[in-house]
Amino acid sequence: MPKTFLTHSAEETRNLGKKLAREIRQGALVCLSGDLGAGKTTFVQGFLESLGATRPYTSPTFVIMKQYDLPAPVNGIERVYHVDAYRVSAPDLTAIGFTEWCADQRGVVLLEWPERVKNLISREAICINFISKEENEREIIIRRGFL
Ligand code: ADP
Ligand code: MG
């Protein structure tokens, strides 16, 4: 069952990211979809902050993957892999380690632009769609499985 949230500020979206971080399980893959400015990075910032990841929370666009080793484990999670698939193909992403990141039971993978690498996404993935409504309003739909 998808869950739909409406947020009315960046802070509310950050808080939703924090909430997911408190509930996420070891080894999870979280896909983040949505247009530019829809709030993906804002959400990720809340997620990383909640886990105590060391700043800065910079975009992985140019590095493809940015790894955060948490100063202390949270619910068994020791690492977060923040991945941006915008510029890569599925074979490229596999070649640099995507399968291993997903198999890391002490890690969580956050994947932006999952539609670029559809065939790499397991059915158990948590998929989040960010939709801009008004200037400060975003609809955020969280479901299991990639559509
Ligand atoms: P993306 O990573 O999806 O391109 P960002 O998180 O970088 O998006 O940017 C979202 C922008 O929209 C930020 O400037 C943020 O302040 C603004 N904003 C306004 N309302 C919201 C909201 N409800 N949720 C998230 N961001 C919002
Ligand atoms: Mg972004």
Coordinates of C-alpha atoms and ligand atoms in Angstrom, one line a residue:
M1 CA 0.0 0.0 0.0
P2 CA 1.5 3.3 -1.0
K3 CA 1.7 6.0 1.6
T4 CA 1.1 9.6 0.5
F5 CA 2.4 12.6 2.3
L6 CA 2.0 16.3 1.6
T7 CA 4.7 18.7 2.9
H8 CA 4.5 22.5 3.0
S9 CA 8.1 23.4 3.6
A10 CA 11.6 22.1 3.1
E11 CA 11.7 21.4 6.8
E12 CA 8.7 19.1 6.6
T13 CA 10.3 17.2 3.8
R14 CA 13.6 16.9 5.8
N15 CA 11.5 15.6 8.7
L16 CA 10.0 12.9 6.5
G17 CA 13.5 11.9 5.6
K18 CA 14.4 11.7 9.3
K19 CA 11.3 9.6 9.9
L20 CA 12.3 7.1 7.2
A21 CA 15.8 6.9 8.6
R22 CA 14.4 5.8 12.0
E23 CA 12.4 3.1 10.3
I24 CA 14.7 1.9 7.6
R25 CA 16.2 -1.6 7.8
Q26 CA 19.7 -2.8 7.2
G27 CA 20.4 -3.6 3.5
A28 CA 17.5 -1.5 2.2
L29 CA 17.5 0.1 -1.2
V30 CA 15.6 3.4 -1.4
C31 CA 14.8 4.8 -4.9
L32 CA 14.2 8.6 -5.2
S33 CA 12.3 9.9 -8.2
G34 CA 11.1 13.3 -9.1
D35 CA 11.8 16.4 -11.1
L36 CA 14.5 19.0 -10.3
G37 CA 13.5 21.0 -7.2
A38 CA 10.9 18.4 -6.1
G39 CA 12.8 17.8 -2.8
K40 CA 14.9 14.7 -3.2
T41 CA 18.1 16.3 -1.9
T42 CA 16.2 17.9 1.0
F43 CA 14.8 14.6 2.0
V44 CA 18.2 12.9 1.8
Q45 CA 19.7 15.6 4.0
G46 CA 17.1 14.8 6.7
F47 CA 17.8 11.1 6.3
L48 CA 21.6 11.5 6.7
E49 CA 21.2 14.0 9.5
S50 CA 19.0 11.6 11.5
L51 CA 21.7 8.8 11.1
G52 CA 24.4 11.2 12.3
A53 CA 26.3 11.1 9.0
T54 CA 29.2 13.6 8.8
R55 CA 28.5 16.7 6.7
P56 CA 28.7 18.0 4.1
Y57 CA 25.8 16.3 2.4
T58 CA 26.9 17.0 -1.1
S59 CA 25.3 15.7 -4.3
P60 CA 26.8 12.5 -5.8
T61 CA 26.1 13.7 -9.3
F62 CA 29.7 14.0 -10.4
V63 CA 31.1 11.2 -8.2
I64 CA 28.2 8.8 -9.0
M65 CA 28.4 7.4 -5.4
K66 CA 29.1 9.1 -2.2
Q67 CA 29.6 6.8 0.8
Y68 CA 28.9 8.0 4.4
D69 CA 30.5 5.9 7.1
L70 CA 28.4 6.6 10.2
P71 CA 30.3 7.7 13.3
A72 CA 28.2 5.2 15.2
P73 CA 25.9 2.4 14.0
V74 CA 22.2 3.1 14.0
N75 CA 19.9 0.1 14.1
G76 CA 22.8 -2.0 12.7
I77 CA 23.4 0.5 9.9
E78 CA 27.0 1.5 9.5
R79 CA 27.0 3.1 6.0
V80 CA 24.9 4.9 3.6
Y81 CA 25.6 4.8 -0.2
H82 CA 24.1 7.8 -1.9
V83 CA 24.0 7.1 -5.7
D84 CA 23.1 9.3 -8.7
A85 CA 22.5 7.2 -11.8
Y86 CA 21.8 10.2 -14.1
R87 CA 25.0 9.9 -16.0
V88 CA 25.5 6.1 -16.0
S89 CA 24.2 3.0 -17.6
A90 CA 23.2 -0.1 -15.6
P91 CA 26.3 -2.0 -16.7
D92 CA 28.5 1.0 -15.6
L93 CA 26.8 1.1 -12.2
T94 CA 27.3 -2.6 -11.8
A95 CA 30.9 -2.3 -12.7
I96 CA 31.6 0.2 -10.0
G97 CA 29.9 -1.9 -7.3
F98 CA 26.1 -1.3 -7.2
T99 CA 25.3 -5.0 -6.5
E100 CA 27.8 -5.1 -3.6
W101 CA 26.4 -1.9 -2.1
C102 CA 22.9 -3.3 -2.2
A103 CA 24.1 -6.6 -0.7
D104 CA 25.8 -4.9 2.2
Q105 CA 23.6 -5.8 5.1
R106 CA 25.3 -3.1 7.2
G107 CA 24.4 -0.4 4.6
V108 CA 21.5 1.4 3.1
V109 CA 21.5 2.6 -0.6
L110 CA 19.8 5.8 -1.6
L111 CA 19.4 5.9 -5.4
E112 CA 18.5 8.9 -7.4
W113 CA 17.4 8.5 -11.1
P114 CA 16.4 4.8 -10.6
E115 CA 14.6 4.9 -13.9
R116 CA 18.0 5.0 -15.6
V117 CA 18.9 1.6 -14.2
K118 CA 15.5 -0.1 -13.9
N119 CA 16.7 -3.6 -14.3
L120 CA 19.0 -3.3 -11.3
I121 CA 16.2 -2.6 -8.9
S122 CA 15.0 -5.4 -6.7
R123 CA 11.3 -5.9 -6.1
E124 CA 11.8 -5.2 -2.4
A125 CA 13.1 -1.7 -3.0
I126 CA 11.4 1.2 -1.3
C127 CA 10.4 3.7 -4.0
I128 CA 9.7 7.4 -3.3
N129 CA 8.2 9.8 -5.8
F130 CA 8.5 13.5 -5.2
I131 CA 5.9 15.7 -7.0
S132 CA 5.9 19.5 -6.9
K133 CA 2.4 20.9 -6.4
E134 CA 2.7 24.5 -5.3
E135 CA 5.7 26.6 -4.7
N136 CA 6.1 25.1 -1.2
E137 CA 4.0 22.1 -1.5
R138 CA 5.2 18.6 -2.4
E139 CA 3.4 15.3 -2.7
I140 CA 5.6 12.5 -1.5
I141 CA 4.5 8.9 -2.3
I142 CA 6.3 6.0 -0.6
R143 CA 5.7 2.5 -1.8
R144 CA 7.5 -0.9 -2.1
G145 CA 8.5 -2.0 -5.5
F146 CA 9.5 0.0 -8.6
L147 CA 6.7 0.8 -11.0
Ligands
ADP1 P1 15.8 18.0 -5.9 O1 17.0 17.3 -5.2 O2 14.7 17.0 -6.1 O3 16.2 18.6 -7.2 P2 16.0 19.9 -3.8 O4 15.7 19.2 -2.5 O5 17.4 20.2 -4.1 O6 15.3 19.1 -5.0 O7 15.3 21.3 -3.8 C1 14.0 21.5 -3.4 C2 13.8 23.1 -3.3 O8 12.4 23.4 -3.1 C3 14.6 23.7 -2.2 O9 15.0 24.9 -2.6 C4 13.6 23.8 -1.1 O10 13.8 24.9 -0.2 C5 12.3 24.1 -1.9 N1 11.1 23.7 -1.2 C6 9.9 24.4 -1.0 N2 9.0 23.7 -0.4 C7 9.5 22.4 -0.3 C8 8.9 21.3 0.3 N3 7.7 21.2 0.8 N4 9.7 20.2 0.3 C9 11.0 20.2 -0.2 N5 11.5 21.3 -0.7 C10 10.8 22.4 -0.8
MG2 MG 19.0 16.9 -5.9

